[in-house]
mmCIF file of C-alpha atoms and ligand atoms in Angstrom:
data_model
loop_
_atom_site.group_PDB
_atom_site.id
_atom_site.type_symbol
_atom_site.label_atom_id
_atom_site.label_comp_id
_atom_site.label_asym_id
_atom_site.label_seq_id
_atom_site.Cartn_x
_atom_site.Cartn_y
_atom_site.Cartn_z
ATOM 1 C CA MET A 1 0.001 0.013 -0.056
ATOM 2 C CA GLN A 2 1.255 3.479 -0.823
ATOM 3 C CA ARG A 3 2.404 5.570 2.105
ATOM 4 C CA THR A 4 0.146 8.576 2.846
ATOM 5 C CA SER A 5 1.911 11.897 2.117
ATOM 6 C CA VAL A 6 1.597 14.154 5.069
ATOM 7 C CA VAL A 7 2.309 17.782 4.053
ATOM 8 C CA LEU A 8 2.661 20.820 6.635
ATOM 9 C CA GLY A 9 1.463 23.924 4.794
ATOM 10 C CA ILE A 10 2.340 27.452 6.142
ATOM 11 C CA GLU A 11 0.639 30.704 4.747
ATOM 12 C CA THR A 12 1.727 34.053 5.962
ATOM 13 C CA SER A 13 1.767 36.313 2.742
ATOM 14 C CA CYS A 14 -0.665 38.957 4.182
ATOM 15 C CA ASP A 15 -1.992 39.327 7.641
ATOM 16 C CA GLU A 16 -3.184 35.829 8.271
ATOM 17 C CA THR A 17 -0.880 33.247 10.083
ATOM 18 C CA SER A 18 -2.033 29.948 9.178
ATOM 19 C CA ALA A 19 -0.685 26.300 9.331
ATOM 20 C CA ALA A 20 -2.281 23.123 8.265
ATOM 21 C CA VAL A 21 -1.753 19.358 7.914
ATOM 22 C CA VAL A 22 -3.030 17.783 4.726
ATOM 23 C CA ASP A 23 -2.903 14.193 3.540
ATOM 24 C CA ASP A 24 -2.122 13.593 -0.166
ATOM 25 C CA GLY A 25 -3.094 17.064 -1.198
ATOM 26 C CA ARG A 26 -6.648 16.629 -0.301
ATOM 27 C CA LEU A 27 -7.732 15.602 3.110
ATOM 28 C CA VAL A 28 -7.381 18.304 5.736
ATOM 29 C CA ARG A 29 -6.487 16.927 9.031
ATOM 30 C CA ARG A 30 -6.258 20.307 10.715
ATOM 31 C CA CYS A 31 -6.120 23.900 9.540
ATOM 32 C CA VAL A 32 -5.400 26.605 12.089
ATOM 33 C CA ILE A 33 -5.973 30.320 10.928
ATOM 34 C CA GLY A 34 -5.188 33.253 12.956
ATOM 35 C CA SER A 35 -5.879 36.716 11.708
ATOM 36 C CA SER A 36 -4.966 40.072 12.932
ATOM 37 C CA LYS A 37 -7.561 41.874 10.743
ATOM 38 C CA HIS A 38 -9.692 43.134 13.745
ATOM 39 C CA THR A 39 -6.844 45.292 14.835
ATOM 40 C CA PHE A 40 -6.703 47.206 11.600
ATOM 41 C CA VAL A 41 -10.361 48.269 11.438
ATOM 42 C CA SER A 42 -9.529 51.799 12.379
ATOM 43 C CA SER A 43 -6.768 52.175 9.754
ATOM 44 C CA GLY A 44 -9.051 50.594 7.107
ATOM 45 C CA GLY A 45 -6.227 48.251 5.760
ATOM 46 C CA VAL A 46 -3.308 46.103 6.655
ATOM 47 C CA ILE A 47 -0.261 47.833 8.216
ATOM 48 C CA PRO A 48 2.649 45.647 6.867
ATOM 49 C CA GLU A 49 5.179 46.202 9.814
ATOM 50 C CA TYR A 50 2.412 45.449 12.301
ATOM 51 C CA ALA A 51 1.241 42.314 10.518
ATOM 52 C CA ALA A 52 4.679 40.921 10.411
ATOM 53 C CA ARG A 53 5.398 41.603 14.059
ATOM 54 C CA GLN A 54 2.143 39.762 15.022
ATOM 55 C CA GLN A 55 3.119 36.938 12.699
ATOM 56 C CA VAL A 56 6.422 36.545 14.428
ATOM 57 C CA GLU A 57 4.497 35.890 17.741
ATOM 58 C CA ALA A 58 1.880 33.681 16.248
ATOM 59 C CA ILE A 59 3.627 31.415 13.831
ATOM 60 C CA LEU A 60 5.318 28.849 16.156
ATOM 61 C CA PRO A 61 2.027 28.354 18.288
ATOM 62 C CA CYS A 62 0.097 28.005 15.124
ATOM 63 C CA VAL A 63 2.365 25.290 13.613
ATOM 64 C CA HIS A 64 2.478 23.537 16.953
ATOM 65 C CA GLU A 65 -1.314 23.456 17.258
ATOM 66 C CA ALA A 66 -1.643 22.348 13.628
ATOM 67 C CA LEU A 67 0.810 19.423 14.338
ATOM 68 C CA THR A 68 -0.610 18.370 17.839
ATOM 69 C CA SER A 69 -4.257 18.461 16.941
ATOM 70 C CA ALA A 70 -3.561 16.640 13.722
ATOM 71 C CA LYS A 71 -1.720 14.082 15.935
ATOM 72 C CA VAL A 72 1.461 14.029 13.870
ATOM 73 C CA THR A 73 5.032 15.087 14.843
ATOM 74 C CA ALA A 74 7.566 16.544 12.428
ATOM 75 C CA ALA A 75 9.065 13.111 11.954
ATOM 76 C CA ASP A 76 5.784 11.955 10.064
ATOM 77 C CA LEU A 77 5.900 14.886 7.623
ATOM 78 C CA SER A 78 6.766 14.088 3.954
ATOM 79 C CA LEU A 79 7.053 17.747 2.860
ATOM 80 C CA ILE A 80 6.744 21.193 4.165
ATOM 81 C CA ALA A 81 5.120 23.693 1.768
ATOM 82 C CA VAL A 82 5.305 27.333 2.353
ATOM 83 C CA THR A 83 4.012 30.552 0.463
ATOM 84 C CA ALA A 84 7.079 32.025 -0.995
ATOM 85 C CA CYS A 85 5.391 34.781 -3.118
ATOM 86 C CA PRO A 86 3.744 37.155 -3.742
ATOM 87 C CA GLY A 87 2.877 39.040 -0.652
ATOM 88 C CA LEU A 88 4.168 41.462 2.011
ATOM 89 C CA LEU A 89 7.840 40.772 2.393
ATOM 90 C CA GLY A 90 8.142 40.853 6.075
ATOM 91 C CA SER A 91 5.260 38.566 6.225
ATOM 92 C CA LEU A 92 6.573 36.059 3.734
ATOM 93 C CA LEU A 93 9.851 36.110 5.584
ATOM 94 C CA VAL A 94 8.214 35.008 8.811
ATOM 95 C CA GLY A 95 6.614 31.979 7.120
ATOM 96 C CA THR A 96 9.695 30.991 4.962
ATOM 97 C CA THR A 97 12.084 31.331 7.740
ATOM 98 C CA THR A 98 9.963 29.085 9.988
ATOM 99 C CA ALA A 99 9.663 26.576 7.146
ATOM 100 C CA ARG A 100 13.373 26.538 6.271
ATOM 101 C CA VAL A 101 14.355 25.999 9.902
ATOM 102 C CA LEU A 102 11.825 23.253 10.413
ATOM 103 C CA SER A 103 12.930 21.547 7.215
ATOM 104 C CA ALA A 104 16.647 21.653 8.121
ATOM 105 C CA VAL A 105 16.286 20.539 11.737
ATOM 106 C CA HIS A 106 13.952 17.734 10.989
ATOM 107 C CA ALA A 107 15.242 16.734 7.606
ATOM 108 C CA VAL A 108 11.944 17.141 5.770
ATOM 109 C CA PRO A 109 11.887 18.334 2.165
ATOM 110 C CA LEU A 110 10.792 21.868 1.522
ATOM 111 C CA ILE A 111 8.937 23.533 -1.279
ATOM 112 C CA GLY A 112 8.115 27.226 -1.999
ATOM 113 C CA VAL A 113 4.529 27.827 -3.410
ATOM 114 C CA HIS A 114 3.140 30.693 -5.330
ATOM 115 C CA HIS A 115 0.176 32.161 -3.169
ATOM 116 C CA THR A 116 -2.299 31.972 -6.123
ATOM 117 C CA LEU A 117 -1.210 28.416 -7.046
ATOM 118 C CA GLY A 118 -2.512 27.774 -3.434
ATOM 119 C CA HIS A 119 -5.906 29.294 -4.172
ATOM 120 C CA LEU A 120 -6.088 27.268 -7.364
ATOM 121 C CA SER A 121 -5.631 23.886 -5.470
ATOM 122 C CA SER A 122 -8.243 24.914 -2.725
ATOM 123 C CA THR A 123 -10.951 23.062 -4.546
ATOM 124 C CA TRP A 124 -9.258 19.786 -3.899
ATOM 125 C CA LEU A 125 -9.403 20.197 -0.233
ATOM 126 C CA SER A 126 -11.990 18.175 1.866
ATOM 127 C CA ASP A 127 -12.685 17.722 5.581
ATOM 128 C CA GLY A 128 -13.519 14.050 5.112
ATOM 129 C CA PRO A 129 -12.851 11.195 2.639
ATOM 130 C CA ALA A 130 -13.708 12.370 -0.877
ATOM 131 C CA ASP A 131 -13.548 10.200 -4.015
ATOM 132 C CA ASP A 132 -14.858 12.777 -6.417
ATOM 133 C CA GLU A 133 -11.769 14.216 -7.907
ATOM 134 C CA PRO A 134 -12.055 17.299 -10.146
ATOM 135 C CA LYS A 135 -11.453 16.674 -13.827
ATOM 136 C CA PHE A 136 -9.276 18.722 -16.129
ATOM 137 C CA PRO A 137 -9.378 20.835 -18.354
ATOM 138 C CA ILE A 138 -10.743 23.237 -15.734
ATOM 139 C CA LEU A 139 -11.723 27.058 -16.032
ATOM 140 C CA THR A 140 -10.737 28.625 -12.917
ATOM 141 C CA LEU A 141 -11.685 32.132 -11.645
ATOM 142 C CA SER A 142 -9.264 33.158 -8.908
ATOM 143 C CA VAL A 143 -10.689 36.165 -7.339
ATOM 144 C CA SER A 144 -9.302 37.717 -4.171
ATOM 145 C CA GLY A 145 -7.999 41.045 -2.693
ATOM 146 C CA GLY A 146 -4.852 41.029 -4.512
ATOM 147 C CA HIS A 147 -5.701 39.400 -7.888
ATOM 148 C CA THR A 148 -8.552 38.539 -10.318
ATOM 149 C CA ASP A 149 -7.551 35.854 -12.882
ATOM 150 C CA LEU A 150 -9.230 33.577 -15.309
ATOM 151 C CA TRP A 151 -7.290 30.427 -16.120
ATOM 152 C CA PHE A 152 -7.653 27.487 -18.511
ATOM 153 C CA ARG A 153 -5.891 24.691 -16.631
ATOM 154 C CA THR A 154 -4.823 21.285 -18.042
ATOM 155 C CA SER A 155 -3.180 19.964 -14.733
ATOM 156 C CA HIS A 156 -2.330 21.323 -11.381
ATOM 157 C CA THR A 157 0.784 22.970 -12.840
ATOM 158 C CA ARG A 158 0.095 23.742 -16.289
ATOM 159 C CA GLY A 159 -2.396 26.323 -17.575
ATOM 160 C CA THR A 160 -2.877 29.509 -19.553
ATOM 161 C CA LEU A 161 -4.024 32.834 -18.180
ATOM 162 C CA LEU A 162 -7.049 33.859 -20.222
ATOM 163 C CA GLY A 163 -7.913 37.000 -18.762
ATOM 164 C CA SER A 164 -6.922 39.290 -15.741
ATOM 165 C CA THR A 165 -8.046 42.546 -14.143
ATOM 166 C CA ILE A 166 -6.314 45.430 -15.858
ATOM 167 C CA ASP A 167 -6.546 47.648 -12.701
ATOM 168 C CA ASP A 168 -8.026 46.800 -9.193
ATOM 169 C CA ALA A 169 -8.742 43.322 -8.096
ATOM 170 C CA ALA A 170 -12.530 42.393 -7.389
ATOM 171 C CA GLY A 171 -11.799 42.058 -3.706
ATOM 172 C CA GLU A 172 -10.194 45.342 -3.750
ATOM 173 C CA ALA A 173 -13.299 46.809 -5.306
ATOM 174 C CA PHE A 174 -15.348 45.255 -2.489
ATOM 175 C CA ASP A 175 -13.147 46.736 0.123
ATOM 176 C CA LYS A 176 -12.895 50.085 -1.398
ATOM 177 C CA GLY A 177 -16.669 50.320 -1.918
ATOM 178 C CA ALA A 178 -17.297 49.197 1.549
ATOM 179 C CA ALA A 179 -14.969 52.039 2.814
ATOM 180 C CA LEU A 180 -16.884 54.547 0.780
ATOM 181 C CA LEU A 181 -20.145 53.211 2.345
ATOM 182 C CA GLY A 182 -18.802 53.637 5.743
ATOM 183 C CA LEU A 183 -18.375 49.831 6.498
ATOM 184 C CA GLY A 184 -15.435 48.327 8.143
ATOM 185 C CA TYR A 185 -12.472 46.186 6.810
ATOM 186 C CA PRO A 186 -12.234 43.677 5.188
ATOM 187 C CA GLY A 187 -15.098 45.260 3.288
ATOM 188 C CA GLY A 188 -16.173 42.203 1.185
ATOM 189 C CA PRO A 189 -18.264 40.296 3.802
ATOM 190 C CA LEU A 190 -19.675 43.434 5.258
ATOM 191 C CA LEU A 191 -20.788 44.870 1.877
ATOM 192 C CA ALA A 192 -22.257 41.498 0.891
ATOM 193 C CA GLU A 193 -24.236 41.474 4.177
ATOM 194 C CA LEU A 194 -25.677 44.726 3.585
ATOM 195 C CA ALA A 195 -26.360 44.033 -0.093
ATOM 196 C CA GLU A 196 -28.811 41.151 0.924
ATOM 197 C CA LYS A 197 -31.278 43.731 2.225
ATOM 198 C CA GLY A 198 -31.029 45.950 -0.862
ATOM 199 C CA ASP A 199 -32.512 46.260 -4.321
ATOM 200 C CA GLU A 200 -29.607 45.497 -6.962
ATOM 201 C CA SER A 201 -31.597 47.233 -9.688
ATOM 202 C CA PHE A 202 -31.613 50.527 -7.675
ATOM 203 C CA PHE A 203 -28.469 52.156 -9.458
ATOM 204 C CA ALA A 204 -26.908 51.166 -12.821
ATOM 205 C CA PHE A 205 -23.101 51.062 -12.328
ATOM 206 C CA PRO A 206 -21.045 50.873 -15.530
ATOM 207 C CA LYS A 207 -20.324 47.555 -17.197
ATOM 208 C CA PRO A 208 -16.437 47.921 -18.175
ATOM 209 C CA LEU A 209 -15.092 46.276 -21.286
ATOM 210 C CA SER A 210 -18.652 44.857 -21.933
ATOM 211 C CA LYS A 211 -18.422 45.625 -25.719
ATOM 212 C CA ASP A 212 -15.269 43.968 -26.288
ATOM 213 C CA ARG A 213 -14.838 40.187 -26.522
ATOM 214 C CA THR A 214 -11.874 40.298 -24.138
ATOM 215 C CA LEU A 215 -11.669 38.077 -21.054
ATOM 216 C CA ASP A 216 -9.913 40.783 -19.061
ATOM 217 C CA LEU A 217 -11.681 42.748 -16.304
ATOM 218 C CA SER A 218 -11.740 46.249 -14.832
ATOM 219 C CA PHE A 219 -12.998 47.491 -11.406
ATOM 220 C CA SER A 220 -11.299 50.733 -10.783
ATOM 221 C CA GLY A 221 -14.082 52.817 -12.622
ATOM 222 C CA LEU A 222 -16.873 51.263 -10.351
ATOM 223 C CA LYS A 223 -15.249 52.593 -7.325
ATOM 224 C CA THR A 224 -15.120 56.140 -8.936
ATOM 225 C CA SER A 225 -18.875 55.748 -9.990
ATOM 226 C CA LEU A 226 -19.759 54.852 -6.506
ATOM 227 C CA LYS A 227 -17.947 57.919 -5.165
ATOM 228 C CA TYR A 228 -19.850 60.244 -7.473
ATOM 229 C CA ALA A 229 -23.195 58.543 -6.906
ATOM 230 C CA LEU A 230 -22.810 58.983 -3.043
ATOM 231 C CA ARG A 231 -21.638 62.541 -3.637
ATOM 232 C CA ASP A 232 -24.762 63.302 -5.866
ATOM 233 C CA LEU A 233 -27.313 61.904 -3.302
ATOM 234 C CA PRO A 234 -29.367 64.679 -1.822
ATOM 235 C CA ALA A 235 -27.961 65.433 1.778
ATOM 236 C CA GLY A 236 -29.190 62.966 4.423
ATOM 237 C CA THR A 237 -30.571 60.527 1.939
ATOM 238 C CA ILE A 238 -27.897 57.747 2.457
ATOM 239 C CA ASP A 239 -29.506 57.007 5.910
ATOM 240 C CA SER A 240 -32.964 57.082 4.753
ATOM 241 C CA GLY A 241 -34.934 53.935 4.112
ATOM 242 C CA THR A 242 -32.796 51.173 2.375
ATOM 243 C CA ILE A 243 -30.736 53.541 0.192
ATOM 244 C CA ARG A 244 -27.346 52.461 1.495
ATOM 245 C CA ALA A 245 -28.338 48.760 1.146
ATOM 246 C CA ASP A 246 -29.719 49.406 -2.374
ATOM 247 C CA ILE A 247 -26.529 51.144 -3.401
ATOM 248 C CA ALA A 248 -24.461 48.179 -1.850
ATOM 249 C CA ALA A 249 -26.602 45.692 -3.646
ATOM 250 C CA SER A 250 -26.236 47.409 -7.091
ATOM 251 C CA TYR A 251 -22.465 47.903 -6.441
ATOM 252 C CA GLN A 252 -22.098 44.163 -5.644
ATOM 253 C CA TYR A 253 -24.200 43.266 -8.627
ATOM 254 C CA ALA A 254 -21.907 45.267 -11.004
ATOM 255 C CA ILE A 255 -18.850 43.237 -9.652
ATOM 256 C CA VAL A 256 -20.783 39.900 -9.788
ATOM 257 C CA HIS A 257 -22.136 40.563 -13.283
ATOM 258 C CA GLN A 258 -18.624 41.248 -14.707
ATOM 259 C CA LEU A 259 -17.002 38.299 -13.168
ATOM 260 C CA SER A 260 -19.798 35.793 -14.257
ATOM 261 C CA ASP A 261 -19.939 37.403 -17.732
ATOM 262 C CA ARG A 262 -16.223 36.720 -18.315
ATOM 263 C CA ILE A 263 -16.884 33.009 -17.078
ATOM 264 C CA GLU A 264 -19.619 32.627 -19.710
ATOM 265 C CA ARG A 265 -17.425 34.256 -22.453
ATOM 266 C CA ALA A 266 -14.617 31.721 -21.622
ATOM 267 C CA LEU A 267 -16.926 28.888 -21.710
ATOM 268 C CA ALA A 268 -18.267 29.695 -25.051
ATOM 269 C CA LEU A 269 -14.647 29.733 -26.243
ATOM 270 C CA HIS A 270 -13.450 26.690 -24.428
ATOM 271 C CA THR A 271 -16.149 24.066 -24.963
ATOM 272 C CA ASP A 272 -13.735 21.346 -23.793
ATOM 273 C CA CYS A 273 -13.826 22.710 -20.227
ATOM 274 C CA LYS A 274 -15.078 19.895 -17.854
ATOM 275 C CA GLU A 275 -15.605 22.090 -14.783
ATOM 276 C CA VAL A 276 -15.569 25.623 -13.646
ATOM 277 C CA HIS A 277 -13.791 26.409 -10.267
ATOM 278 C CA VAL A 278 -14.202 29.720 -8.329
ATOM 279 C CA VAL A 279 -11.475 30.347 -5.599
ATOM 280 C CA GLY A 280 -10.036 33.111 -3.491
ATOM 281 C CA GLY A 281 -11.725 35.369 -0.932
ATOM 282 C CA VAL A 282 -14.430 36.666 -3.133
ATOM 283 C CA SER A 283 -15.539 33.175 -4.032
ATOM 284 C CA ALA A 284 -17.190 33.213 -0.625
ATOM 285 C CA ASN A 285 -19.772 35.721 -1.912
ATOM 286 C CA ARG A 286 -23.207 34.175 -2.061
ATOM 287 C CA ARG A 287 -24.576 36.362 -4.797
ATOM 288 C CA LEU A 288 -21.590 35.611 -7.051
ATOM 289 C CA ARG A 289 -22.111 31.850 -6.546
ATOM 290 C CA GLN A 290 -25.805 32.152 -7.371
ATOM 291 C CA GLU A 291 -25.026 33.994 -10.743
ATOM 292 C CA ILE A 292 -22.242 31.824 -11.787
ATOM 293 C CA ASP A 293 -24.190 28.639 -10.967
ATOM 294 C CA GLU A 294 -27.002 29.915 -13.316
ATOM 295 C CA ARG A 295 -24.763 30.757 -16.227
ATOM 296 C CA ALA A 296 -22.660 27.568 -16.072
ATOM 297 C CA GLN A 297 -26.005 25.527 -15.949
ATOM 298 C CA LYS A 298 -26.614 26.843 -19.476
ATOM 299 C CA HIS A 299 -23.446 25.301 -20.640
ATOM 300 C CA ALA A 300 -24.037 22.188 -18.587
ATOM 301 C CA VAL A 301 -20.615 22.527 -16.751
ATOM 302 C CA ARG A 302 -20.159 21.606 -13.103
ATOM 303 C CA VAL A 303 -19.095 24.406 -10.786
ATOM 304 C CA ARG A 304 -16.926 23.856 -7.778
ATOM 305 C CA TYR A 305 -16.130 26.178 -4.834
ATOM 306 C CA PRO A 306 -13.873 25.361 -1.935
ATOM 307 C CA VAL A 307 -15.852 23.023 0.517
ATOM 308 C CA ALA A 308 -15.686 25.612 3.303
ATOM 309 C CA LEU A 309 -15.510 29.341 3.428
ATOM 310 C CA ARG A 310 -12.162 29.112 5.446
ATOM 311 C CA TYR A 311 -10.634 27.588 2.268
ATOM 312 C CA CYS A 312 -11.821 30.586 0.244
ATOM 313 C CA THR A 313 -9.878 33.065 2.083
ATOM 314 C CA ASP A 314 -5.998 32.624 2.767
ATOM 315 C CA ASN A 315 -5.250 29.404 4.595
ATOM 316 C CA GLY A 316 -2.223 26.899 5.006
ATOM 317 C CA ALA A 317 -4.222 24.052 3.707
ATOM 318 C CA MET A 318 -4.374 25.235 0.183
ATOM 319 C CA ILE A 319 -0.406 25.773 0.278
ATOM 320 C CA ALA A 320 0.027 22.124 1.554
ATOM 321 C CA SER A 321 -2.245 20.948 -1.183
ATOM 322 C CA ALA A 322 -0.493 23.080 -3.960
ATOM 323 C CA GLY A 323 2.897 21.892 -2.610
ATOM 324 C CA TYR A 324 2.149 18.280 -2.899
ATOM 325 C CA PHE A 325 0.667 18.470 -6.489
ATOM 326 C CA LEU A 326 3.833 20.652 -7.397
ATOM 327 C CA ARG A 327 6.116 18.153 -6.132
ATOM 328 C CA GLN A 328 4.283 15.441 -7.868
ATOM 329 C CA GLU A 329 4.121 16.920 -11.242
ATOM 330 C CA ARG A 330 7.538 18.848 -11.040
ATOM 331 C CA PRO A 331 9.869 17.092 -8.832
ATOM 332 C CA GLN A 332 13.104 18.326 -10.531
ATOM 333 C CA SER A 333 12.233 21.879 -11.223
ATOM 334 C CA MET A 334 10.394 22.959 -8.206
ATOM 335 C CA SER A 335 11.203 20.623 -5.180
ATOM 336 C CA ASP A 336 13.861 22.765 -3.391
ATOM 337 C CA ARG A 337 12.674 26.245 -4.477
ATOM 338 C CA CYS A 338 11.783 28.428 -1.643
ATOM 339 C CA GLU A 339 13.127 32.040 -2.558
ATOM 340 C CA THR A 340 10.960 34.746 -0.999
ATOM 341 C CA LYS A 341 10.036 37.456 -3.430
ATOM 342 C CA ALA A 342 7.487 40.104 -3.427
ATOM 343 C CA THR A 343 6.078 39.094 -6.709
ATOM 344 C CA ASP A 344 6.416 36.403 -9.266
ATOM 345 C CA ASP A 345 4.659 35.505 -12.501
ATOM 346 C CA LEU A 346 2.523 32.467 -12.115
ATOM 347 C CA ARG A 347 1.714 32.710 -15.840
ATOM 348 C CA THR A 348 5.482 31.854 -16.518
ATOM 349 C CA LEU A 349 5.564 28.992 -14.065
ATOM 350 C CA LEU A 350 2.240 27.376 -15.353
ATOM 351 C CA ALA A 351 3.322 27.881 -19.117
ATOM 352 C CA ALA A 352 6.809 26.233 -18.615
HETATM 353 O O1 LIG B 27 -8.000 35.354 -0.814
HETATM 354 P P1 LIG B 27 -8.046 36.339 0.216
HETATM 355 O O2 LIG B 27 -8.299 35.873 1.680
HETATM 356 O O3 LIG B 27 -6.777 37.169 0.383
HETATM 357 C C1 LIG B 27 -6.041 37.659 -0.855
HETATM 358 O O4 LIG B 27 -5.319 36.899 -1.382
HETATM 359 O O5 LIG B 27 -6.173 38.758 -1.147
HETATM 360 O O6 LIG B 27 -9.155 37.500 -0.263
HETATM 361 C C2 LIG B 27 -9.568 38.488 0.533
HETATM 362 C C3 LIG B 27 -10.563 39.271 -0.162
HETATM 363 C C4 LIG B 27 -10.811 40.634 0.471
HETATM 364 O O7 LIG B 27 -10.754 41.751 -0.392
HETATM 365 C C5 LIG B 27 -12.347 40.387 1.024
HETATM 366 O O8 LIG B 27 -13.063 41.649 1.079
HETATM 367 C C6 LIG B 27 -12.871 39.485 0.084
HETATM 368 O O9 LIG B 27 -11.664 38.681 -0.271
HETATM 369 N N1 LIG B 27 -14.081 38.778 0.575
HETATM 370 C C7 LIG B 27 -15.271 38.876 0.072
HETATM 371 C C8 LIG B 27 -16.080 38.051 0.876
HETATM 372 N N2 LIG B 27 -15.394 37.411 1.776
HETATM 373 C C9 LIG B 27 -14.020 37.836 1.609
HETATM 374 N N3 LIG B 27 -15.796 39.638 -0.931
HETATM 375 C C10 LIG B 27 -17.116 39.561 -1.228
HETATM 376 N N4 LIG B 27 -17.935 38.759 -0.424
HETATM 377 C C11 LIG B 27 -17.560 38.057 0.421
HETATM 378 N N5 LIG B 27 -18.381 37.352 1.185
HETATM 379 ZN ZN1 LIG B 28 -5.145 34.926 -1.164
#
């Protein structure tokens, strides 16, 4: 019988500190996620120096808890996978330094993982035994606070970038919209919650790049439209009735419409796609899921999201999974790569 590959995944690219133990790239034994986001509410965003300092404190207890509650020791590990790029440099260094030391002390192989490749693997994760393996080719929308990309993937480590945002990421549009509406940070979940009570046909936000056949996206104009829409409201109206919720719902719909529209355009071009996957923080959005499900149904294609909301946003389990598949598919080229970089081009990695 083949030995189970037990992988420790570490993710510290932004303000989360996460460590997870995953078997064979799929079964999550334990995923610990600590966030310091609540401390940033007043500043409206992440303060890099502050995030890294908190991660220095949090990382060893987090790894320790992941290992002990998964009932494994370092000696049981087959691999340590860590986010190497892109991200906040100080934060990345906390994760990669920890991973390097653990790897050297316990003689466990180490692999550096691109953060977005982690999100792309998050649809493989499960909390219990799962025999329903996703099938390539897969059209994947990876949509978070830092990126918005549409991929055509033929394996875990091969694929083509079909389209990408030309300015802000969709999560950034949620966060900036939430800030303009006077909500907290991170704005996505808060704006989504408010939007549930509103009428999304209340205000017609622009539909960028809608006349082209491009698979690229654009969100920065939406934020500007929202700013002017709020400025032009008669004084005091924002707090009357459901206006704030109506504007939130209309703004959310403009983001959702654009994302689901690009998926539909891509499905029309790539009829051999077996599945559509939607990953990253924004994939937690209920309205987005509803719209994408409806559109994919017309093309008779199955849609998958991460099985739990904690695997949509940043987490160590997706890094463990990506590291496992990376090592399997590219043992020579990738197995000892763990250079920390602020950015790296996943397109080049997946095309090679
Ligand atoms: O993937 P992620 O945790 O971090 C990055 O790699 O950026 O994504 C965070 C982003 C934030 O912009 C957050 O506002 C957004 O995901 N987000 C949501 C929802 N939950 C998180 N956006 C819309 N609706 C949600 N329910
Ligand atoms: Zn992310």
